[in-house]
JSON list of C-alpha atoms in Angstrom, two decimals:
[
{"chain": "A", "resi": 334, "resn": "MET", "atom": "CA", "xyz": [34.60, -45.10, -19.75]},
{"chain": "A", "resi": 335, "resn": "PRO", "atom": "CA", "xyz": [33.89, -48.58, -21.13]},
{"chain": "A", "resi": 336, "resn": "GLU", "atom": "CA", "xyz": [36.30, -51.39, -20.32]},
{"chain": "A", "resi": 337, "resn": "LEU", "atom": "CA", "xyz": [37.67, -52.35, -23.74]},
{"chain": "A", "resi": 338, "resn": "VAL", "atom": "CA", "xyz": [40.87, -54.12, -22.70]},
{"chain": "A", "resi": 339, "resn": "TYR", "atom": "CA", "xyz": [40.36, -55.78, -19.32]},
{"chain": "A", "resi": 340, "resn": "PRO", "atom": "CA", "xyz": [37.44, -58.15, -20.20]},
{"chain": "A", "resi": 341, "resn": "PRO", "atom": "CA", "xyz": [39.17, -59.76, -23.21]},
{"chain": "A", "resi": 342, "resn": "VAL", "atom": "CA", "xyz": [42.38, -60.12, -21.18]},
{"chain": "A", "resi": 343, "resn": "ILE", "atom": "CA", "xyz": [40.42, -61.93, -18.46]},
{"chain": "A", "resi": 344, "resn": "ALA", "atom": "CA", "xyz": [38.75, -64.16, -21.07]},
{"chain": "A", "resi": 345, "resn": "THR", "atom": "CA", "xyz": [42.16, -65.04, -22.53]},
{"chain": "A", "resi": 346, "resn": "ALA", "atom": "CA", "xyz": [43.57, -65.84, -19.08]},
{"chain": "A", "resi": 347, "resn": "LYS", "atom": "CA", "xyz": [40.62, -68.10, -18.25]},
{"chain": "A", "resi": 348, "resn": "THR", "atom": "CA", "xyz": [41.08, -69.92, -21.56]},
{"chain": "A", "resi": 349, "resn": "LEU", "atom": "CA", "xyz": [44.74, -70.52, -20.71]},
{"chain": "A", "resi": 350, "resn": "PHE", "atom": "CA", "xyz": [43.74, -71.79, -17.26]},
{"chain": "A", "resi": 351, "resn": "ARG", "atom": "CA", "xyz": [41.53, -74.39, -18.97]},
{"chain": "A", "resi": 352, "resn": "VAL", "atom": "CA", "xyz": [44.11, -75.33, -21.60]},
{"chain": "A", "resi": 353, "resn": "LEU", "atom": "CA", "xyz": [46.75, -75.85, -18.91]},
{"chain": "A", "resi": 354, "resn": "ASP", "atom": "CA", "xyz": [44.19, -77.50, -16.61]},
{"chain": "A", "resi": 355, "resn": "LEU", "atom": "CA", "xyz": [45.32, -75.37, -13.69]},
{"chain": "A", "resi": 356, "resn": "ARG", "atom": "CA", "xyz": [43.68, -76.67, -10.52]},
{"chain": "A", "resi": 357, "resn": "LEU", "atom": "CA", "xyz": [42.42, -73.40, -9.07]},
{"chain": "A", "resi": 358, "resn": "THR", "atom": "CA", "xyz": [41.18, -73.23, -5.48]},
{"chain": "A", "resi": 359, "resn": "VAL", "atom": "CA", "xyz": [39.59, -69.92, -4.48]},
{"chain": "A", "resi": 360, "resn": "ASP", "atom": "CA", "xyz": [38.29, -69.35, -0.96]},
{"chain": "A", "resi": 361, "resn": "GLY", "atom": "CA", "xyz": [37.01, -66.14, 0.58]},
{"chain": "A", "resi": 362, "resn": "SER", "atom": "CA", "xyz": [36.06, -64.37, -2.65]},
{"chain": "A", "resi": 363, "resn": "HIS", "atom": "CA", "xyz": [32.82, -63.25, -0.96]},
{"chain": "A", "resi": 364, "resn": "HIS", "atom": "CA", "xyz": [34.93, -60.90, 1.17]},
{"chain": "A", "resi": 365, "resn": "VAL", "atom": "CA", "xyz": [35.58, -58.66, -1.85]},
{"chain": "A", "resi": 366, "resn": "PRO", "atom": "CA", "xyz": [32.91, -55.92, -1.76]},
{"chain": "A", "resi": 367, "resn": "ARG", "atom": "CA", "xyz": [30.69, -55.77, -4.83]},
{"chain": "A", "resi": 368, "resn": "THR", "atom": "CA", "xyz": [30.70, -51.97, -4.74]},
{"chain": "A", "resi": 369, "resn": "GLY", "atom": "CA", "xyz": [33.00, -49.31, -3.37]},
{"chain": "A", "resi": 370, "resn": "GLY", "atom": "CA", "xyz": [36.72, -49.06, -2.92]},
{"chain": "A", "resi": 371, "resn": "ALA", "atom": "CA", "xyz": [38.94, -51.70, -1.37]},
{"chain": "A", "resi": 372, "resn": "VAL", "atom": "CA", "xyz": [42.63, -52.59, -1.19]},
{"chain": "A", "resi": 373, "resn": "LEU", "atom": "CA", "xyz": [43.75, -56.15, -1.91]},
{"chain": "A", "resi": 374, "resn": "ALA", "atom": "CA", "xyz": [47.15, -56.79, -0.28]},
{"chain": "A", "resi": 375, "resn": "SER", "atom": "CA", "xyz": [48.77, -60.00, -1.53]},
{"chain": "A", "resi": 376, "resn": "ASN", "atom": "CA", "xyz": [51.90, -61.93, -0.75]},
{"chain": "A", "resi": 377, "resn": "HIS", "atom": "CA", "xyz": [54.32, -62.11, -3.68]},
{"chain": "A", "resi": 378, "resn": "VAL", "atom": "CA", "xyz": [55.96, -65.34, -4.86]},
{"chain": "A", "resi": 379, "resn": "SER", "atom": "CA", "xyz": [55.63, -65.13, -8.65]},
{"chain": "A", "resi": 380, "resn": "TYR", "atom": "CA", "xyz": [55.73, -62.75, -11.58]},
{"chain": "A", "resi": 381, "resn": "LEU", "atom": "CA", "xyz": [52.17, -63.95, -12.36]},
{"chain": "A", "resi": 382, "resn": "ASP", "atom": "CA", "xyz": [50.64, -63.10, -8.98]},
{"chain": "A", "resi": 383, "resn": "PHE", "atom": "CA", "xyz": [48.64, -60.13, -10.27]},
{"chain": "A", "resi": 384, "resn": "ILE", "atom": "CA", "xyz": [46.72, -62.47, -12.59]},
{"chain": "A", "resi": 385, "resn": "PHE", "atom": "CA", "xyz": [45.66, -64.81, -9.81]},
{"chain": "A", "resi": 386, "resn": "CYS", "atom": "CA", "xyz": [45.07, -62.11, -7.21]},
{"chain": "A", "resi": 387, "resn": "GLY", "atom": "CA", "xyz": [42.78, -60.38, -9.69]},
{"chain": "A", "resi": 388, "resn": "TYR", "atom": "CA", "xyz": [41.03, -63.69, -10.37]},
{"chain": "A", "resi": 389, "resn": "GLY", "atom": "CA", "xyz": [40.15, -63.84, -6.68]},
{"chain": "A", "resi": 390, "resn": "ALA", "atom": "CA", "xyz": [37.92, -60.78, -7.16]},
{"chain": "A", "resi": 391, "resn": "HIS", "atom": "CA", "xyz": [36.19, -62.19, -10.24]},
{"chain": "A", "resi": 392, "resn": "ALA", "atom": "CA", "xyz": [33.26, -63.70, -8.32]},
{"chain": "A", "resi": 393, "resn": "SER", "atom": "CA", "xyz": [32.39, -60.22, -7.02]},
{"chain": "A", "resi": 394, "resn": "ARG", "atom": "CA", "xyz": [32.59, -58.88, -10.59]},
{"chain": "A", "resi": 395, "resn": "ARG", "atom": "CA", "xyz": [35.35, -56.46, -9.66]},
{"chain": "A", "resi": 396, "resn": "LEU", "atom": "CA", "xyz": [38.27, -55.41, -11.82]},
{"chain": "A", "resi": 397, "resn": "VAL", "atom": "CA", "xyz": [41.43, -54.88, -9.79]},
{"chain": "A", "resi": 398, "resn": "ARG", "atom": "CA", "xyz": [43.76, -51.99, -10.64]},
{"chain": "A", "resi": 399, "resn": "PHE", "atom": "CA", "xyz": [47.24, -53.14, -9.69]},
{"chain": "A", "resi": 400, "resn": "MET", "atom": "CA", "xyz": [50.15, -50.95, -8.71]},
{"chain": "A", "resi": 401, "resn": "ALA", "atom": "CA", "xyz": [53.14, -52.07, -10.78]},
{"chain": "A", "resi": 402, "resn": "LYS", "atom": "CA", "xyz": [56.65, -50.90, -11.60]},
{"chain": "A", "resi": 403, "resn": "HIS", "atom": "CA", "xyz": [56.88, -48.12, -14.16]},
{"chain": "A", "resi": 404, "resn": "ASP", "atom": "CA", "xyz": [59.14, -50.34, -16.31]},
{"chain": "A", "resi": 405, "resn": "VAL", "atom": "CA", "xyz": [56.21, -52.63, -17.10]},
{"chain": "A", "resi": 406, "resn": "PHE", "atom": "CA", "xyz": [54.29, -49.68, -18.54]},
{"chain": "A", "resi": 407, "resn": "ALA", "atom": "CA", "xyz": [57.27, -48.68, -20.68]},
{"chain": "A", "resi": 408, "resn": "HIS", "atom": "CA", "xyz": [57.44, -52.08, -22.39]},
{"chain": "A", "resi": 409, "resn": "LYS", "atom": "CA", "xyz": [56.14, -52.05, -25.98]},
{"chain": "A", "resi": 410, "resn": "ILE", "atom": "CA", "xyz": [53.87, -55.07, -25.42]},
{"chain": "A", "resi": 411, "resn": "SER", "atom": "CA", "xyz": [52.85, -54.97, -21.77]},
{"chain": "A", "resi": 412, "resn": "GLY", "atom": "CA", "xyz": [52.64, -51.16, -21.62]},
{"chain": "A", "resi": 413, "resn": "PRO", "atom": "CA", "xyz": [49.51, -50.70, -23.78]},
{"chain": "A", "resi": 414, "resn": "LEU", "atom": "CA", "xyz": [47.81, -53.58, -21.97]},
{"chain": "A", "resi": 415, "resn": "MET", "atom": "CA", "xyz": [48.62, -52.19, -18.53]},
{"chain": "A", "resi": 416, "resn": "ARG", "atom": "CA", "xyz": [47.36, -48.75, -19.48]},
{"chain": "A", "resi": 417, "resn": "GLY", "atom": "CA", "xyz": [44.27, -50.20, -21.12]},
{"chain": "A", "resi": 418, "resn": "MET", "atom": "CA", "xyz": [43.44, -52.09, -17.92]},
{"chain": "A", "resi": 419, "resn": "LYS", "atom": "CA", "xyz": [43.93, -48.86, -15.95]},
{"chain": "A", "resi": 420, "resn": "HIS", "atom": "CA", "xyz": [46.65, -50.25, -13.71]},
{"chain": "A", "resi": 421, "resn": "ILE", "atom": "CA", "xyz": [48.71, -47.75, -11.74]},
{"chain": "A", "resi": 422, "resn": "PRO", "atom": "CA", "xyz": [52.40, -47.18, -12.57]},
{"chain": "A", "resi": 423, "resn": "VAL", "atom": "CA", "xyz": [54.78, -46.86, -9.62]},
{"chain": "A", "resi": 424, "resn": "ASN", "atom": "CA", "xyz": [57.82, -44.66, -10.10]},
{"chain": "A", "resi": 425, "resn": "ARG", "atom": "CA", "xyz": [59.91, -45.15, -6.98]},
{"chain": "A", "resi": 426, "resn": "SER", "atom": "CA", "xyz": [61.63, -41.81, -7.51]},
{"chain": "A", "resi": 427, "resn": "ALA", "atom": "CA", "xyz": [58.21, -40.11, -7.48]},
{"chain": "A", "resi": 428, "resn": "GLY", "atom": "CA", "xyz": [56.21, -42.34, -5.18]},
{"chain": "A", "resi": 429, "resn": "VAL", "atom": "CA", "xyz": [53.88, -39.62, -3.93]},
{"chain": "A", "resi": 430, "resn": "GLY", "atom": "CA", "xyz": [52.26, -39.30, -7.34]},
{"chain": "A", "resi": 431, "resn": "SER", "atom": "CA", "xyz": [51.60, -43.05, -7.56]},
{"chain": "A", "resi": 432, "resn": "TYR", "atom": "CA", "xyz": [50.21, -43.07, -4.03]},
{"chain": "A", "resi": 433, "resn": "ASN", "atom": "CA", "xyz": [47.85, -40.18, -4.77]},
{"chain": "A", "resi": 434, "resn": "THR", "atom": "CA", "xyz": [46.67, -41.84, -7.98]},
{"chain": "A", "resi": 435, "resn": "ALA", "atom": "CA", "xyz": [45.85, -45.02, -6.06]},
{"chain": "A", "resi": 436, "resn": "VAL", "atom": "CA", "xyz": [44.00, -43.10, -3.31]},
{"chain": "A", "resi": 437, "resn": "ASP", "atom": "CA", "xyz": [41.98, -41.23, -5.94]},
{"chain": "A", "resi": 438, "resn": "ALA", "atom": "CA", "xyz": [41.03, -44.55, -7.55]},
{"chain": "A", "resi": 439, "resn": "LEU", "atom": "CA", "xyz": [39.94, -45.94, -4.18]},
{"chain": "A", "resi": 440, "resn": "ARG", "atom": "CA", "xyz": [37.81, -42.86, -3.51]},
{"chain": "A", "resi": 441, "resn": "ARG", "atom": "CA", "xyz": [36.14, -43.38, -6.90]},
{"chain": "A", "resi": 442, "resn": "GLY", "atom": "CA", "xyz": [35.15, -46.87, -5.77]},
{"chain": "A", "resi": 443, "resn": "GLU", "atom": "CA", "xyz": [37.90, -48.87, -7.48]},
{"chain": "A", "resi": 444, "resn": "VAL", "atom": "CA", "xyz": [39.60, -51.98, -6.09]},
{"chain": "A", "resi": 445, "resn": "VAL", "atom": "CA", "xyz": [43.38, -51.50, -5.97]},
{"chain": "A", "resi": 446, "resn": "GLY", "atom": "CA", "xyz": [45.83, -54.40, -5.78]},
{"chain": "A", "resi": 447, "resn": "VAL", "atom": "CA", "xyz": [49.10, -54.03, -3.88]},
{"chain": "A", "resi": 448, "resn": "PHE", "atom": "CA", "xyz": [52.05, -56.29, -3.12]},
{"chain": "A", "resi": 449, "resn": "PRO", "atom": "CA", "xyz": [53.24, -54.80, 0.19]},
{"chain": "A", "resi": 450, "resn": "GLU", "atom": "CA", "xyz": [56.41, -56.92, 0.25]},
{"chain": "A", "resi": 451, "resn": "ALA", "atom": "CA", "xyz": [57.45, -54.77, -2.76]},
{"chain": "A", "resi": 452, "resn": "THR", "atom": "CA", "xyz": [59.46, -57.60, -4.36]},
{"chain": "A", "resi": 453, "resn": "ILE", "atom": "CA", "xyz": [59.08, -61.34, -4.82]},
{"chain": "A", "resi": 454, "resn": "SER", "atom": "CA", "xyz": [59.90, -63.35, -1.70]},
{"chain": "A", "resi": 455, "resn": "ARG", "atom": "CA", "xyz": [62.65, -65.81, -2.59]},
{"chain": "A", "resi": 456, "resn": "SER", "atom": "CA", "xyz": [62.03, -67.69, 0.67]},
{"chain": "A", "resi": 457, "resn": "PHE", "atom": "CA", "xyz": [58.29, -68.11, -0.14]},
{"chain": "A", "resi": 458, "resn": "THR", "atom": "CA", "xyz": [57.48, -66.74, 3.31]},
{"chain": "A", "resi": 459, "resn": "VAL", "atom": "CA", "xyz": [55.99, -63.32, 4.04]},
{"chain": "A", "resi": 460, "resn": "LYS", "atom": "CA", "xyz": [58.67, -60.63, 4.15]},
{"chain": "A", "resi": 461, "resn": "GLU", "atom": "CA", "xyz": [58.49, -57.37, 6.06]},
{"chain": "A", "resi": 462, "resn": "LEU", "atom": "CA", "xyz": [55.65, -55.27, 4.65]},
{"chain": "A", "resi": 463, "resn": "LYS", "atom": "CA", "xyz": [55.69, -51.69, 3.45]},
{"chain": "A", "resi": 464, "resn": "SER", "atom": "CA", "xyz": [53.01, -49.54, 5.08]},
{"chain": "A", "resi": 465, "resn": "GLY", "atom": "CA", "xyz": [51.64, -48.10, 1.83]},
{"chain": "A", "resi": 466, "resn": "ALA", "atom": "CA", "xyz": [48.65, -50.47, 1.56]},
{"chain": "A", "resi": 467, "resn": "ALA", "atom": "CA", "xyz": [47.49, -49.58, 5.07]},
{"chain": "A", "resi": 468, "resn": "ARG", "atom": "CA", "xyz": [48.09, -45.88, 4.55]},
{"chain": "A", "resi": 469, "resn": "MET", "atom": "CA", "xyz": [46.02, -45.91, 1.35]},
{"chain": "A", "resi": 470, "resn": "ALA", "atom": "CA", "xyz": [43.17, -47.76, 3.06]},
{"chain": "A", "resi": 471, "resn": "GLN", "atom": "CA", "xyz": [43.17, -45.31, 5.96]},
{"chain": "A", "resi": 472, "resn": "THR", "atom": "CA", "xyz": [43.40, -42.22, 3.76]},
{"chain": "A", "resi": 473, "resn": "ALA", "atom": "CA", "xyz": [40.60, -43.37, 1.44]},
{"chain": "A", "resi": 474, "resn": "GLY", "atom": "CA", "xyz": [38.54, -44.94, 4.23]},
{"chain": "A", "resi": 475, "resn": "VAL", "atom": "CA", "xyz": [38.18, -48.32, 2.52]},
{"chain": "A", "resi": 476, "resn": "PRO", "atom": "CA", "xyz": [38.67, -51.91, 3.73]},
{"chain": "A", "resi": 477, "resn": "LEU", "atom": "CA", "xyz": [41.97, -53.75, 3.36]},
{"chain": "A", "resi": 478, "resn": "LEU", "atom": "CA", "xyz": [41.85, -57.45, 2.47]},
{"chain": "A", "resi": 479, "resn": "PRO", "atom": "CA", "xyz": [44.81, -59.84, 2.85]},
{"chain": "A", "resi": 480, "resn": "VAL", "atom": "CA", "xyz": [45.24, -62.24, -0.08]},
{"chain": "A", "resi": 481, "resn": "ALA", "atom": "CA", "xyz": [47.43, -65.36, 0.01]},
{"chain": "A", "resi": 482, "resn": "LEU", "atom": "CA", "xyz": [48.67, -67.00, -3.19]},
{"chain": "A", "resi": 483, "resn": "TRP", "atom": "CA", "xyz": [50.40, -70.34, -3.37]},
{"chain": "A", "resi": 484, "resn": "GLY", "atom": "CA", "xyz": [51.59, -72.53, -6.25]},
{"chain": "A", "resi": 485, "resn": "THR", "atom": "CA", "xyz": [52.13, -69.61, -8.61]},
{"chain": "A", "resi": 486, "resn": "GLN", "atom": "CA", "xyz": [55.88, -69.79, -7.96]},
{"chain": "A", "resi": 487, "resn": "ARG", "atom": "CA", "xyz": [55.95, -73.15, -9.76]},
{"chain": "A", "resi": 488, "resn": "LEU", "atom": "CA", "xyz": [55.09, -71.37, -13.02]},
{"chain": "A", "resi": 489, "resn": "TRP", "atom": "CA", "xyz": [57.48, -68.40, -12.90]},
{"chain": "A", "resi": 490, "resn": "THR", "atom": "CA", "xyz": [59.44, -66.93, -10.03]},
{"chain": "A", "resi": 491, "resn": "LYS", "atom": "CA", "xyz": [62.67, -65.11, -9.38]},
{"chain": "A", "resi": 492, "resn": "GLY", "atom": "CA", "xyz": [65.83, -67.05, -10.15]},
{"chain": "A", "resi": 493, "resn": "ARG", "atom": "CA", "xyz": [64.04, -69.96, -11.86]},
{"chain": "A", "resi": 494, "resn": "PRO", "atom": "CA", "xyz": [63.27, -70.64, -15.54]},
{"chain": "A", "resi": 495, "resn": "LYS", "atom": "CA", "xyz": [59.75, -69.99, -16.74]},
{"chain": "A", "resi": 496, "resn": "THR", "atom": "CA", "xyz": [57.47, -73.02, -16.94]},
{"chain": "A", "resi": 497, "resn": "LEU", "atom": "CA", "xyz": [54.43, -71.25, -18.33]},
{"chain": "A", "resi": 498, "resn": "THR", "atom": "CA", "xyz": [53.21, -74.36, -20.16]},
{"chain": "A", "resi": 499, "resn": "ARG", "atom": "CA", "xyz": [53.26, -76.49, -17.02]},
{"chain": "A", "resi": 500, "resn": "ARG", "atom": "CA", "xyz": [49.99, -78.43, -16.80]},
{"chain": "A", "resi": 501, "resn": "HIS", "atom": "CA", "xyz": [47.78, -79.53, -13.89]},
{"chain": "A", "resi": 502, "resn": "THR", "atom": "CA", "xyz": [49.46, -77.18, -11.40]},
{"chain": "A", "resi": 503, "resn": "PRO", "atom": "CA", "xyz": [47.39, -76.47, -8.27]},
{"chain": "A", "resi": 504, "resn": "ILE", "atom": "CA", "xyz": [47.01, -72.74, -7.58]},
{"chain": "A", "resi": 505, "resn": "THR", "atom": "CA", "xyz": [45.58, -71.58, -4.25]},
{"chain": "A", "resi": 506, "resn": "ILE", "atom": "CA", "xyz": [43.96, -68.16, -3.77]},
{"chain": "A", "resi": 507, "resn": "LEU", "atom": "CA", "xyz": [42.77, -67.31, -0.24]},
{"chain": "A", "resi": 508, "resn": "LEU", "atom": "CA", "xyz": [41.09, -63.99, 0.54]},
{"chain": "A", "resi": 509, "resn": "GLY", "atom": "CA", "xyz": [40.86, -62.98, 4.19]},
{"chain": "A", "resi": 510, "resn": "GLU", "atom": "CA", "xyz": [38.27, -60.95, 6.05]},
{"chain": "A", "resi": 511, "resn": "PRO", "atom": "CA", "xyz": [38.31, -57.21, 5.41]},
{"chain": "A", "resi": 512, "resn": "MET", "atom": "CA", "xyz": [40.24, -55.06, 7.85]},
{"chain": "A", "resi": 513, "resn": "ASP", "atom": "CA", "xyz": [38.49, -51.83, 8.85]},
{"chain": "A", "resi": 514, "resn": "PRO", "atom": "CA", "xyz": [41.05, -49.00, 8.80]},
{"chain": "A", "resi": 515, "resn": "ALA", "atom": "CA", "xyz": [39.11, -47.13, 11.48]},
{"chain": "A", "resi": 516, "resn": "ALA", "atom": "CA", "xyz": [39.93, -49.93, 13.94]},
{"chain": "A", "resi": 517, "resn": "TYR", "atom": "CA", "xyz": [43.67, -49.12, 13.92]},
{"chain": "A", "resi": 518, "resn": "PRO", "atom": "CA", "xyz": [45.33, -46.04, 15.43]},
{"chain": "A", "resi": 519, "resn": "ASP", "atom": "CA", "xyz": [47.92, -45.73, 12.66]},
{"chain": "A", "resi": 520, "resn": "ALA", "atom": "CA", "xyz": [49.23, -47.36, 9.51]},
{"chain": "A", "resi": 521, "resn": "ASN", "atom": "CA", "xyz": [52.10, -49.13, 11.27]},
{"chain": "A", "resi": 522, "resn": "THR", "atom": "CA", "xyz": [49.74, -50.91, 13.65]},
{"chain": "A", "resi": 523, "resn": "MET", "atom": "CA", "xyz": [47.49, -51.89, 10.76]},
{"chain": "A", "resi": 524, "resn": "THR", "atom": "CA", "xyz": [50.49, -53.13, 8.75]},
{"chain": "A", "resi": 525, "resn": "ALA", "atom": "CA", "xyz": [51.63, -55.32, 11.66]},
{"chain": "A", "resi": 526, "resn": "GLU", "atom": "CA", "xyz": [48.17, -56.87, 11.84]},
{"chain": "A", "resi": 527, "resn": "LEU", "atom": "CA", "xyz": [48.15, -57.30, 8.07]},
{"chain": "A", "resi": 528, "resn": "LYS", "atom": "CA", "xyz": [51.40, -59.26, 8.25]},
{"chain": "A", "resi": 529, "resn": "THR", "atom": "CA", "xyz": [49.97, -61.50, 10.98]},
{"chain": "A", "resi": 530, "resn": "ARG", "atom": "CA", "xyz": [46.84, -62.23, 8.96]},
{"chain": "A", "resi": 531, "resn": "LEU", "atom": "CA", "xyz": [48.70, -62.63, 5.68]},
{"chain": "A", "resi": 532, "resn": "SER", "atom": "CA", "xyz": [51.23, -65.02, 7.24]},
{"chain": "A", "resi": 533, "resn": "ALA", "atom": "CA", "xyz": [48.40, -67.12, 8.69]},
{"chain": "A", "resi": 534, "resn": "LEU", "atom": "CA", "xyz": [46.70, -67.33, 5.29]},
{"chain": "A", "resi": 535, "resn": "VAL", "atom": "CA", "xyz": [49.96, -68.30, 3.56]},
{"chain": "A", "resi": 536, "resn": "ASP", "atom": "CA", "xyz": [50.61, -70.96, 6.23]},
{"chain": "A", "resi": 537, "resn": "ARG", "atom": "CA", "xyz": [47.12, -72.35, 5.62]},
{"chain": "A", "resi": 538, "resn": "ALA", "atom": "CA", "xyz": [47.61, -72.35, 1.84]},
{"chain": "A", "resi": 539, "resn": "GLN", "atom": "CA", "xyz": [50.90, -74.23, 2.25]},
{"chain": "A", "resi": 540, "resn": "GLN", "atom": "CA", "xyz": [49.46, -76.80, 4.66]},
{"chain": "A", "resi": 541, "resn": "GLU", "atom": "CA", "xyz": [46.38, -77.48, 2.51]},
{"chain": "A", "resi": 542, "resn": "TYR", "atom": "CA", "xyz": [48.20, -77.52, -0.82]},
{"chain": "A", "resi": 543, "resn": "PRO", "atom": "CA", "xyz": [47.43, -80.82, -2.57]},
{"chain": "A", "resi": 544, "resn": "ASP", "atom": "CA", "xyz": [50.84, -81.38, -4.21]},
{"chain": "A", "resi": 545, "resn": "LYS", "atom": "CA", "xyz": [54.14, -82.40, -2.66]},
{"chain": "A", "resi": 546, "resn": "PRO", "atom": "CA", "xyz": [57.59, -82.30, -4.26]},
{"chain": "A", "resi": 547, "resn": "SER", "atom": "CA", "xyz": [58.04, -85.21, -6.65]},
{"chain": "A", "resi": 548, "resn": "GLY", "atom": "CA", "xyz": [61.61, -85.85, -5.48]},
{"chain": "A", "resi": 549, "resn": "PRO", "atom": "CA", "xyz": [64.84, -84.25, -4.22]},
{"chain": "A", "resi": 550, "resn": "ASP", "atom": "CA", "xyz": [65.16, -82.12, -7.36]},
{"chain": "A", "resi": 551, "resn": "ASP", "atom": "CA", "xyz": [61.65, -80.73, -6.93]},
{"chain": "A", "resi": 552, "resn": "THR", "atom": "CA", "xyz": [61.90, -79.23, -3.45]},
{"chain": "A", "resi": 553, "resn": "TRP", "atom": "CA", "xyz": [62.94, -75.75, -4.61]},
{"chain": "A", "resi": 554, "resn": "TRP", "atom": "CA", "xyz": [59.38, -74.38, -4.45]},
{"chain": "A", "resi": 555, "resn": "GLN", "atom": "CA", "xyz": [58.91, -75.34, -0.82]},
{"chain": "A", "resi": 556, "resn": "PRO", "atom": "CA", "xyz": [60.07, -72.99, 1.99]},
{"chain": "A", "resi": 557, "resn": "ALA", "atom": "CA", "xyz": [62.91, -74.13, 4.21]},
{"chain": "A", "resi": 558, "resn": "HIS", "atom": "CA", "xyz": [60.72, -74.48, 7.31]},
{"chain": "A", "resi": 559, "resn": "LEU", "atom": "CA", "xyz": [58.64, -77.11, 5.47]},
{"chain": "A", "resi": 560, "resn": "GLY", "atom": "CA", "xyz": [61.70, -79.06, 4.39]},
{"chain": "A", "resi": 561, "resn": "GLY", "atom": "CA", "xyz": [62.16, -77.37, 1.03]},
{"chain": "A", "resi": 562, "resn": "THR", "atom": "CA", "xyz": [65.35, -76.02, -0.48]},
{"chain": "A", "resi": 563, "resn": "ALA", "atom": "CA", "xyz": [64.17, -72.43, -0.98]},
{"chain": "A", "resi": 564, "resn": "PRO", "atom": "CA", "xyz": [66.46, -69.93, 0.76]},
{"chain": "A", "resi": 565, "resn": "SER", "atom": "CA", "xyz": [65.69, -69.18, 4.39]},
{"chain": "A", "resi": 566, "resn": "PRO", "atom": "CA", "xyz": [64.35, -65.66, 5.03]},
{"chain": "A", "resi": 567, "resn": "GLN", "atom": "CA", "xyz": [67.84, -64.60, 6.14]},
{"chain": "A", "resi": 568, "resn": "GLU", "atom": "CA", "xyz": [69.47, -66.09, 3.03]},
{"chain": "A", "resi": 569, "resn": "ALA", "atom": "CA", "xyz": [66.81, -64.52, 0.82]},
{"chain": "A", "resi": 570, "resn": "ALA", "atom": "CA", "xyz": [67.44, -61.11, 2.37]},
{"chain": "A", "resi": 571, "resn": "GLU", "atom": "CA", "xyz": [71.14, -61.46, 1.61]},
{"chain": "A", "resi": 572, "resn": "LEU", "atom": "CA", "xyz": [70.39, -62.39, -2.01]},
{"chain": "A", "resi": 573, "resn": "ASP", "atom": "CA", "xyz": [68.15, -59.34, -2.32]},
{"chain": "A", "resi": 574, "resn": "ARG", "atom": "CA", "xyz": [70.97, -57.09, -1.09]},
{"chain": "A", "resi": 575, "resn": "ARG", "atom": "CA", "xyz": [73.38, -58.26, -3.78]},
{"chain": "A", "resi": 576, "resn": "PRO", "atom": "CA", "xyz": [73.82, -55.98, -6.82]},
{"chain": "A", "resi": 577, "resn": "ARG", "atom": "CA", "xyz": [71.46, -56.95, -9.61]},
{"chain": "A", "resi": 578, "resn": "ARG", "atom": "CA", "xyz": [73.06, -58.28, -12.77]},
{"chain": "A", "resi": 579, "resn": "SER", "atom": "CA", "xyz": [71.72, -56.99, -16.05]},
{"chain": "A", "resi": 580, "resn": "THR", "atom": "CA", "xyz": [70.83, -60.52, -17.13]},
{"chain": "A", "resi": 581, "resn": "ALA", "atom": "CA", "xyz": [68.91, -61.36, -13.98]},
{"chain": "A", "resi": 582, "resn": "SER", "atom": "CA", "xyz": [65.19, -61.92, -14.13]}
]
């Protein structure tokens, strides 16, 4: 079927990138295969990560089908767009169906995007990963690529106000070498290796990032181990365990 929704959405996003003068750095886009299925497994620091992870596959002319919470598909505005772009709804009470849909897409030669941390990392470090991305890659027999995003949290992240009109923000997108699922005895082993590779890419993105906090009030977007005031991984885990308020983002 023709892609009627995805191309204009991409064109709109690229226009916004130019208007906001986002300083995009993309490295490793050649790792995304031009044909055939693949899983992109990205770290998760922002509500906008799917946009930038998908942009990383643009050079290979691939459209990424992201797995996203069912609530996003139920929204009156985002729902039609998500369905039109053929993204994959995830209903956590019926996860097998979502998993099978993603595997079917991979077997058809689609690129599927996954955030294996499941939720945004408040600490801006890589959390423990779910094994679903590795299991899908092994079941479908397709490569798994780690993707590191950095700077996106400065636009919109958990517990912070949106700054979607922020200009000149550097955004880093690093795509790692494909992981061959046949090289790993099981999904847990592959997931452990994915976390190692993903953490290394995120560390590199943080070290090479061109901006520094402008002052004491601007250190919130830096992880604690780099001198920032983001919660430590332990503090972030405790925040995640607290009951969600209805007004929380």
